[in-house]
PDB file of C-alpha atoms in Angstrom:
ATOM      1  CA  MET M   1       8.606 -14.141 -18.805  1.00  0.00           C
ATOM      2  CA  ILE M   2       8.002 -15.577 -14.755  1.00  0.00           C
ATOM      3  CA  ARG M   3       9.710 -18.863 -16.546  1.00  0.00           C
ATOM      4  CA  HIS M   4      12.904 -16.609 -18.044  1.00  0.00           C
ATOM      5  CA  ILE M   5      13.582 -15.078 -15.151  1.00  0.00           C
ATOM      6  CA  LYS M   6      12.873 -18.299 -13.103  1.00  0.00           C
ATOM      7  CA  LYS M   7      15.022 -19.917 -14.965  1.00  0.00           C
ATOM      8  CA  GLU M   8      18.431 -17.291 -15.803  1.00  0.00           C
ATOM      9  CA  LEU M   9      17.305 -14.916 -11.934  1.00  0.00           C
ATOM     10  CA  PRO M  10      16.414 -17.982  -9.338  1.00  0.00           C
ATOM     11  CA  GLN M  11      17.619 -15.959  -6.584  1.00  0.00           C
ATOM     12  CA  THR M  12      16.000 -12.594  -7.968  1.00  0.00           C
ATOM     13  CA  ALA M  13      12.284 -12.106  -5.921  1.00  0.00           C
ATOM     14  CA  ILE M  14       9.381 -10.816  -8.184  1.00  0.00           C
ATOM     15  CA  SER M  15       6.462  -8.149  -7.267  1.00  0.00           C
ATOM     16  CA  ILE M  16       3.410  -8.081  -9.785  1.00  0.00           C
ATOM     17  CA  LEU M  17       1.529  -5.258 -10.193  1.00  0.00           C
ATOM     18  CA  SER M  18      -1.765  -6.040 -11.467  1.00  0.00           C
ATOM     19  CA  ASN M  19      -5.421  -4.321 -10.857  1.00  0.00           C
ATOM     20  CA  GLY M  20      -5.816  -8.851 -10.618  1.00  0.00           C
ATOM     21  CA  VAL M  21      -8.782  -8.246 -13.434  1.00  0.00           C
ATOM     22  CA  LYS M  22      -7.055 -10.878 -16.271  1.00  0.00           C
ATOM     23  CA  PHE M  23      -6.890 -13.429 -12.892  1.00  0.00           C
ATOM     24  CA  ALA M  24     -10.645 -13.522 -13.045  1.00  0.00           C
ATOM     25  CA  ASP M  25      -9.495 -16.081 -15.553  1.00  0.00           C
ATOM     26  CA  LYS M  26      -8.737 -19.250 -14.082  1.00  0.00           C
ATOM     27  CA  GLU M  27      -7.171 -20.764 -15.901  1.00  0.00           C
ATOM     28  CA  PHE M  28      -5.178 -17.619 -16.305  1.00  0.00           C
ATOM     29  CA  ALA M  29      -4.357 -17.704 -12.417  1.00  0.00           C
ATOM     30  CA  MET M  30      -3.430 -20.907 -12.630  1.00  0.00           C
ATOM     31  CA  LYS M  31      -0.804 -20.463 -15.618  1.00  0.00           C
ATOM     32  CA  LEU M  32       1.145 -18.203 -13.006  1.00  0.00           C
ATOM     33  CA  ALA M  33       1.322 -21.273 -10.488  1.00  0.00           C
ATOM     34  CA  LYS M  34       2.856 -23.649 -12.788  1.00  0.00           C
ATOM     35  CA  CYS M  35       5.202 -20.893 -12.979  1.00  0.00           C
ATOM     36  CA  ARG M  36       6.302 -22.104  -9.278  1.00  0.00           C
ATOM     37  CA  HIS M  37       8.578 -19.077  -9.030  1.00  0.00           C
ATOM     38  CA  GLN M  38       9.493 -19.636  -5.303  1.00  0.00           C
ATOM     39  CA  ASP M  39       9.850 -15.309  -4.617  1.00  0.00           C
ATOM     40  CA  LEU M  40       6.813 -13.891  -6.252  1.00  0.00           C
ATOM     41  CA  GLN M  41       3.867 -11.718  -4.580  1.00  0.00           C
ATOM     42  CA  ILE M  42       1.480 -10.803  -7.144  1.00  0.00           C
ATOM     43  CA  ASP M  43       0.209  -7.051  -5.361  1.00  0.00           C
ATOM     44  CA  ILE M  44      -3.230  -5.794  -6.210  1.00  0.00           C
ATOM     45  CA  PRO M  45      -4.887  -2.331  -5.300  1.00  0.00           C
ATOM     46  CA  LEU M  46      -8.638  -1.845  -4.016  1.00  0.00           C
ATOM     47  CA  PHE M  47      -9.986   0.744  -3.830  1.00  0.00           C
ATOM     48  CA  SER M  48     -13.265   0.646  -1.148  1.00  0.00           C
ATOM     49  CA  ASP M  49     -14.913  -2.477   0.009  1.00  0.00           C
ATOM     50  CA  ILE M  50     -17.965  -0.574  -1.370  1.00  0.00           C
ATOM     51  CA  ALA M  51     -18.270  -1.597  -5.082  1.00  0.00           C
ATOM     52  CA  GLU M  52     -19.708   1.237  -6.594  1.00  0.00           C
ATOM     53  CA  GLU M  53     -16.903   3.541  -5.134  1.00  0.00           C
ATOM     54  CA  HIS M  54     -14.344   1.620  -6.185  1.00  0.00           C
ATOM     55  CA  ASN M  55     -15.889   0.863 -10.034  1.00  0.00           C
ATOM     56  CA  ARG M  56     -15.658   5.017  -9.848  1.00  0.00           C
ATOM     57  CA  ILE M  57     -12.309   5.884  -8.327  1.00  0.00           C
ATOM     58  CA  VAL M  58     -11.115   2.874 -11.175  1.00  0.00           C
ATOM     59  CA  GLY M  59     -12.978   4.798 -14.296  1.00  0.00           C
ATOM     60  CA  ALA M  60     -14.579   1.111 -15.024  1.00  0.00           C
ATOM     61  CA  LYS M  61     -16.497  -1.239 -13.743  1.00  0.00           C
ATOM     62  CA  THR M  62     -13.691  -4.322 -12.310  1.00  0.00           C
ATOM     63  CA  PHE M  63     -13.517  -4.923  -8.502  1.00  0.00           C
ATOM     64  CA  TYR M  64     -16.227  -7.674  -8.812  1.00  0.00           C
ATOM     65  CA  LYS M  65     -13.410  -9.388 -11.583  1.00  0.00           C
ATOM     66  CA  THR M  66     -11.002  -7.941  -8.918  1.00  0.00           C
ATOM     67  CA  VAL M  67     -12.506  -9.912  -6.464  1.00  0.00           C
ATOM     68  CA  GLN M  68     -12.930 -13.389  -7.851  1.00  0.00           C
ATOM     69  CA  GLY M  69      -8.832 -12.784  -8.506  1.00  0.00           C
ATOM     70  CA  LEU M  70      -8.321 -12.536  -5.682  1.00  0.00           C
ATOM     71  CA  TYR M  71      -9.703 -15.947  -5.064  1.00  0.00           C
ATOM     72  CA  ASN M  72      -8.444 -17.151  -7.333  1.00  0.00           C
ATOM     73  CA  LEU M  73      -5.204 -16.513  -7.076  1.00  0.00           C
ATOM     74  CA  ALA M  74      -5.133 -18.381  -3.688  1.00  0.00           C
ATOM     75  CA  LEU M  75      -7.131 -21.106  -4.503  1.00  0.00           C
ATOM     76  CA  PHE M  76      -4.091 -21.714  -5.728  1.00  0.00           C
ATOM     77  CA  ARG M  77      -1.658 -20.146  -3.673  1.00  0.00           C
ATOM     78  CA  GLN M  78      -0.218 -17.649  -5.101  1.00  0.00           C
ATOM     79  CA  ARG M  79       1.047 -15.048  -2.209  1.00  0.00           C
ATOM     80  CA  ILE M  80      -0.854 -11.872  -2.080  1.00  0.00           C
ATOM     81  CA  GLY M  81      -0.664  -8.354  -1.336  1.00  0.00           C
ATOM     82  CA  LEU M  82      -2.451  -5.621  -0.749  1.00  0.00           C
ATOM     83  CA  ARG M  83      -2.675  -2.001  -1.226  1.00  0.00           C
ATOM     84  CA  ILE M  84      -5.138   0.609  -0.464  1.00  0.00           C
ATOM     85  CA  VAL M  85      -4.117   4.089  -1.477  1.00  0.00           C
ATOM     86  CA  VAL M  86      -5.128   6.776   0.430  1.00  0.00           C
ATOM     87  CA  HIS M  87      -6.780   9.953  -0.311  1.00  0.00           C
ATOM     88  CA  LYS M  88      -8.755  12.395  -0.232  1.00  0.00           C
ATOM     89  CA  GLN M  89     -12.275   9.759  -1.999  1.00  0.00           C
ATOM     90  CA  THR M  90     -10.637   6.747   0.664  1.00  0.00           C
ATOM     91  CA  TYR M  91     -10.198   7.941   3.539  1.00  0.00           C
ATOM     92  CA  LYS M  92     -13.465   8.165   5.204  1.00  0.00           C
ATOM     93  CA  ARG M  93     -13.944   4.362   5.037  1.00  0.00           C
ATOM     94  CA  LEU M  94     -10.616   2.942   5.730  1.00  0.00           C
ATOM     95  CA  PRO M  95     -11.771   0.953  10.011  1.00  0.00           C
ATOM     96  CA  GLN M  96     -14.912  -0.456   7.403  1.00  0.00           C
ATOM     97  CA  PHE M  97     -12.405  -1.388   5.074  1.00  0.00           C
ATOM     98  CA  ALA M  98      -9.774  -2.572   7.023  1.00  0.00           C
ATOM     99  CA  ASP M  99     -12.670  -4.253   8.532  1.00  0.00           C
ATOM    100  CA  PHE M 100     -13.582  -5.591   5.595  1.00  0.00           C
ATOM    101  CA  ILE M 101     -10.680  -7.037   4.301  1.00  0.00           C
ATOM    102  CA  TYR M 102     -10.154  -8.965   7.273  1.00  0.00           C
ATOM    103  CA  HIS M 103     -13.290 -10.938   6.858  1.00  0.00           C
ATOM    104  CA  ASN M 104     -12.962 -11.529   2.897  1.00  0.00           C
ATOM    105  CA  PHE M 105      -9.498 -12.090   2.637  1.00  0.00           C
ATOM    106  CA  PRO M 106      -7.935 -13.235   5.268  1.00  0.00           C
ATOM    107  CA  PHE M 107      -5.339 -15.145   2.963  1.00  0.00           C
ATOM    108  CA  VAL M 108      -3.286 -12.215   1.923  1.00  0.00           C
ATOM    109  CA  ALA M 109       0.262 -12.218   2.351  1.00  0.00           C
ATOM    110  CA  GLN M 110      -0.105  -7.485   3.655  1.00  0.00           C
ATOM    111  CA  VAL M 111      -1.777  -5.019   3.603  1.00  0.00           C
ATOM    112  CA  ALA M 112      -0.084  -1.911   2.039  1.00  0.00           C
ATOM    113  CA  PHE M 113      -1.905   1.120   3.134  1.00  0.00           C
ATOM    114  CA  MET M 114       0.134   3.782   0.821  1.00  0.00           C
ATOM    115  CA  GLN M 115       0.433   7.530   0.753  1.00  0.00           C
ATOM    116  CA  MET M 116      -0.266   9.016  -2.131  1.00  0.00           C
ATOM    117  CA  GLU M 117       2.085  10.252  -4.915  1.00  0.00           C
ATOM    118  CA  THR M 118       1.057  12.694  -7.140  1.00  0.00           C
ATOM    119  CA  THR M 119       2.253  12.202 -10.835  1.00  0.00           C
ATOM    120  CA  GLY M 120      -0.261  11.220 -13.721  1.00  0.00           C
ATOM    121  CA  LEU M 121      -3.911  11.146 -12.817  1.00  0.00           C
ATOM    122  CA  ALA M 122      -3.806  12.126  -9.745  1.00  0.00           C
ATOM    123  CA  GLU M 123      -1.032  15.412 -10.687  1.00  0.00           C
ATOM    124  CA  GLU M 124      -4.498  16.558 -12.478  1.00  0.00           C
ATOM    125  CA  ASN M 125      -7.105  15.537 -10.335  1.00  0.00           C
ATOM    126  CA  PHE M 126      -5.557  17.007  -7.372  1.00  0.00           C
ATOM    127  CA  GLU M 127      -8.226  19.577  -5.821  1.00  0.00           C
ATOM    128  CA  ASN M 128     -10.495  15.774  -5.754  1.00  0.00           C
ATOM    129  CA  LEU M 129      -7.697  14.058  -4.598  1.00  0.00           C
ATOM    130  CA  TRP M 130      -5.618  15.876  -2.914  1.00  0.00           C
ATOM    131  CA  ILE M 131      -5.658  15.926   1.598  1.00  0.00           C
ATOM    132  CA  ASP M 132      -2.548  16.318   4.434  1.00  0.00           C
ATOM    133  CA  PRO M 133      -1.508  12.866   5.481  1.00  0.00           C
ATOM    134  CA  TYR M 134      -2.924  14.507   9.033  1.00  0.00           C
ATOM    135  CA  ASP M 135      -5.349  14.397   8.782  1.00  0.00           C
ATOM    136  CA  TYR M 136      -7.036  11.350   8.751  1.00  0.00           C
ATOM    137  CA  ASN M 137      -4.281   9.960  10.937  1.00  0.00           C
ATOM    138  CA  ASN M 138      -7.793   8.704  13.724  1.00  0.00           C
ATOM    139  CA  GLU M 139      -8.899   6.820  10.406  1.00  0.00           C
ATOM    140  CA  LEU M 140      -5.531   5.025   8.776  1.00  0.00           C
ATOM    141  CA  ARG M 141      -4.115   4.314  13.039  1.00  0.00           C
ATOM    142  CA  GLU M 142      -7.692   2.945  13.505  1.00  0.00           C
ATOM    143  CA  ALA M 143      -7.345   0.112  10.533  1.00  0.00           C
ATOM    144  CA  VAL M 144      -3.612  -0.423  10.957  1.00  0.00           C
ATOM    145  CA  LEU M 145      -4.588  -1.252  14.388  1.00  0.00           C
ATOM    146  CA  LEU M 146      -7.514  -3.517  13.684  1.00  0.00           C
ATOM    147  CA  LEU M 147      -5.649  -5.851  11.367  1.00  0.00           C
ATOM    148  CA  ALA M 148      -2.505  -5.902  13.259  1.00  0.00           C
ATOM    149  CA  ASP M 149      -4.703  -7.095  16.249  1.00  0.00           C
ATOM    150  CA  ARG M 150      -5.500 -10.245  14.109  1.00  0.00           C
ATOM    151  CA  GLY M 151      -2.985 -11.228  12.720  1.00  0.00           C
ATOM    152  CA  MET M 152      -2.796  -9.699  10.101  1.00  0.00           C
ATOM    153  CA  LYS M 153      -0.226  -7.387   8.378  1.00  0.00           C
ATOM    154  CA  PRO M 154      -0.219  -4.026   8.075  1.00  0.00           C
ATOM    155  CA  TYR M 155       2.316  -1.490   6.647  1.00  0.00           C
ATOM    156  CA  ILE M 156       2.234   1.874   5.539  1.00  0.00           C
ATOM    157  CA  TYR M 157       4.435   2.310   3.038  1.00  0.00           C
ATOM    158  CA  ASN M 158       5.561   6.273   1.392  1.00  0.00           C
ATOM    159  CA  ALA M 159       4.505   7.883   5.154  1.00  0.00           C
ATOM    160  CA  GLN M 160       6.402  10.377   7.039  1.00  0.00           C
ATOM    161  CA  LEU M 161       7.368   9.487  10.502  1.00  0.00           C
ATOM    162  CA  CYS M 162       7.195  12.417  12.212  1.00  0.00           C
ATOM    163  CA  VAL M 163       3.182  12.705  10.524  1.00  0.00           C
ATOM    164  CA  LEU M 164       2.750   9.294  11.654  1.00  0.00           C
ATOM    165  CA  PRO M 165       1.159   8.327  15.560  1.00  0.00           C
ATOM    166  CA  GLU M 166       4.556   6.830  17.364  1.00  0.00           C
ATOM    167  CA  ASP M 167       2.288   3.783  18.158  1.00  0.00           C
ATOM    168  CA  ILE M 168       2.250   3.209  14.433  1.00  0.00           C
ATOM    169  CA  ARG M 169       5.196   4.673  13.040  1.00  0.00           C
ATOM    170  CA  CYS M 170       6.429   1.136  13.324  1.00  0.00           C
ATOM    171  CA  TYR M 171       4.394  -0.397  10.911  1.00  0.00           C
ATOM    172  CA  ALA M 172       5.716   2.557   7.818  1.00  0.00           C
ATOM    173  CA  GLN M 173       8.653   0.998   5.117  1.00  0.00           C
ATOM    174  CA  GLN M 174      11.229   2.453   3.807  1.00  0.00           C
ATOM    175  CA  SER M 175       8.907   1.715   0.221  1.00  0.00           C
ATOM    176  CA  ILE M 176      10.577   4.556  -2.629  1.00  0.00           C
ATOM    177  CA  SER M 177      12.764   3.797  -4.596  1.00  0.00           C
ATOM    178  CA  ASP M 178      15.833   5.447  -4.342  1.00  0.00           C
ATOM    179  CA  TRP M 179      15.963   7.239  -7.972  1.00  0.00           C
ATOM    180  CA  LYS M 180      12.974   9.128  -6.709  1.00  0.00           C
ATOM    181  CA  ASP M 181      13.654   9.553  -3.676  1.00  0.00           C
ATOM    182  CA  ILE M 182      13.702  13.350  -1.288  1.00  0.00           C
ATOM    183  CA  TYR M 183      14.228  15.059   2.176  1.00  0.00           C
ATOM    184  CA  ILE M 184      13.406  18.175   2.102  1.00  0.00           C
ATOM    185  CA  GLU M 185      14.945  20.892   4.342  1.00  0.00           C
ATOM    186  CA  GLU M 186      12.276  20.484   7.987  1.00  0.00           C
ATOM    187  CA  CYS M 187      14.246  16.637   7.759  1.00  0.00           C
ATOM    188  CA  ASP M 188      17.979  18.469   8.764  1.00  0.00           C
ATOM    189  CA  GLY M 189      19.199  17.008  11.886  1.00  0.00           C
ATOM    190  CA  CYS M 190      15.822  14.456  12.703  1.00  0.00           C
ATOM    191  CA  VAL M 191      16.736  11.308  14.895  1.00  0.00           C
ATOM    192  CA  LEU M 192      14.111   9.021  12.538  1.00  0.00           C
ATOM    193  CA  LYS M 193      15.488  10.699   9.386  1.00  0.00           C
ATOM    194  CA  GLY M 194      17.100   7.102   8.315  1.00  0.00           C
ATOM    195  CA  GLN M 195      14.180   4.592   9.424  1.00  0.00           C
ATOM    196  CA  CYS M 196      12.532   7.774   7.319  1.00  0.00           C
ATOM    197  CA  ALA M 197      10.564   6.539   3.672  1.00  0.00           C
ATOM    198  CA  GLY M 198      11.321  10.316   2.933  1.00  0.00           C
ATOM    199  CA  PHE M 199       9.217  11.806   0.115  1.00  0.00           C
ATOM    200  CA  PHE M 200       8.390  11.624  -3.285  1.00  0.00           C
ATOM    201  CA  GLU M 201      10.789  13.395  -5.858  1.00  0.00           C
ATOM    202  CA  SER M 202       7.004  14.985  -7.181  1.00  0.00           C
ATOM    203  CA  ASN M 203       5.571  15.514  -3.022  1.00  0.00           C
ATOM    204  CA  ARG M 204       8.029  17.848  -3.511  1.00  0.00           C
ATOM    205  CA  GLN M 205       5.806  20.873  -2.478  1.00  0.00           C
ATOM    206  CA  ALA M 206       2.349  18.712  -2.000  1.00  0.00           C
ATOM    207  CA  HIS M 207       4.055  17.230   1.204  1.00  0.00           C
ATOM    208  CA  SER M 208       2.231  17.148   4.773  1.00  0.00           C
ATOM    209  CA  SER M 209       2.349  20.850   6.807  1.00  0.00           C
ATOM    210  CA  HIS M 210       3.069  18.731   9.930  1.00  0.00           C
ATOM    211  CA  ILE M 211       6.307  17.180   8.704  1.00  0.00           C
ATOM    212  CA  LYS M 212       9.084  18.434  11.711  1.00  0.00           C
ATOM    213  CA  LYS M 213      12.243  16.625  12.629  1.00  0.00           C
ATOM    214  CA  ILE M 214      11.991  14.755  15.492  1.00  0.00           C
ATOM    215  CA  GLU M 215      15.055  15.065  17.719  1.00  0.00           C
ATOM    216  CA  HIS M 216      14.239  12.632  21.193  1.00  0.00           C
ATOM    217  CA  ILE M 217      12.821   8.991  20.501  1.00  0.00           C
ATOM    218  CA  SER M 218      11.599   7.968  23.811  1.00  0.00           C
ATOM    219  CA  SER M 219      11.973   4.082  22.589  1.00  0.00           C
ATOM    220  CA  ASP M 220      12.732   2.327  19.339  1.00  0.00           C
ATOM    221  CA  ILE M 221      10.621   1.874  16.384  1.00  0.00           C
ATOM    222  CA  SER M 222       9.056  -1.271  16.935  1.00  0.00           C
ATOM    223  CA  CYS M 223       6.170  -3.110  17.587  1.00  0.00           C
TER     224      CYS M 223
END
């Protein structure tokens, strides 16, 4: 399929979301690399720096296969993005997780810290997973700045600018697809609305209690 897309749409960027397990097979990783697509990124979620925690959250013993998949993709010089979904069971160790990533996966192109979308299994396990994003700001800030200060490229996905500490707002991306992106009444009149990710439609009733419009900013959002 990658070869077909490359042939028919050579200028089209491709993002593959994968759990990384299949890439633990070096031959499989090599097949992808042999496609030689000029603008392809493989985005892989990792849920903890502790194998047992990752496996418990995923519901399968995949940690070491995912890690091996990351190394195989790096071996074949593929562009990799790490995705860290932040929720009640993962937020406390974000700084340690960031340090783990720096020491073990310095080759990744980016690290995205993602606010949780409350749909599917996340909706079914809402009480066990949901935490107000405002309540993990300290851990998120420490993790993001740790990676940035060490020359890596951290991003924050799906987050509302008014909830984030000012000094990490510049890492936030407008990451929610248009078809499921909304803004709520509290956003009306906010000077940063045009730069903000907004909310998932599924999070209309499950969002931070600290949402408020920003009427003035002291400087541009830049890192």
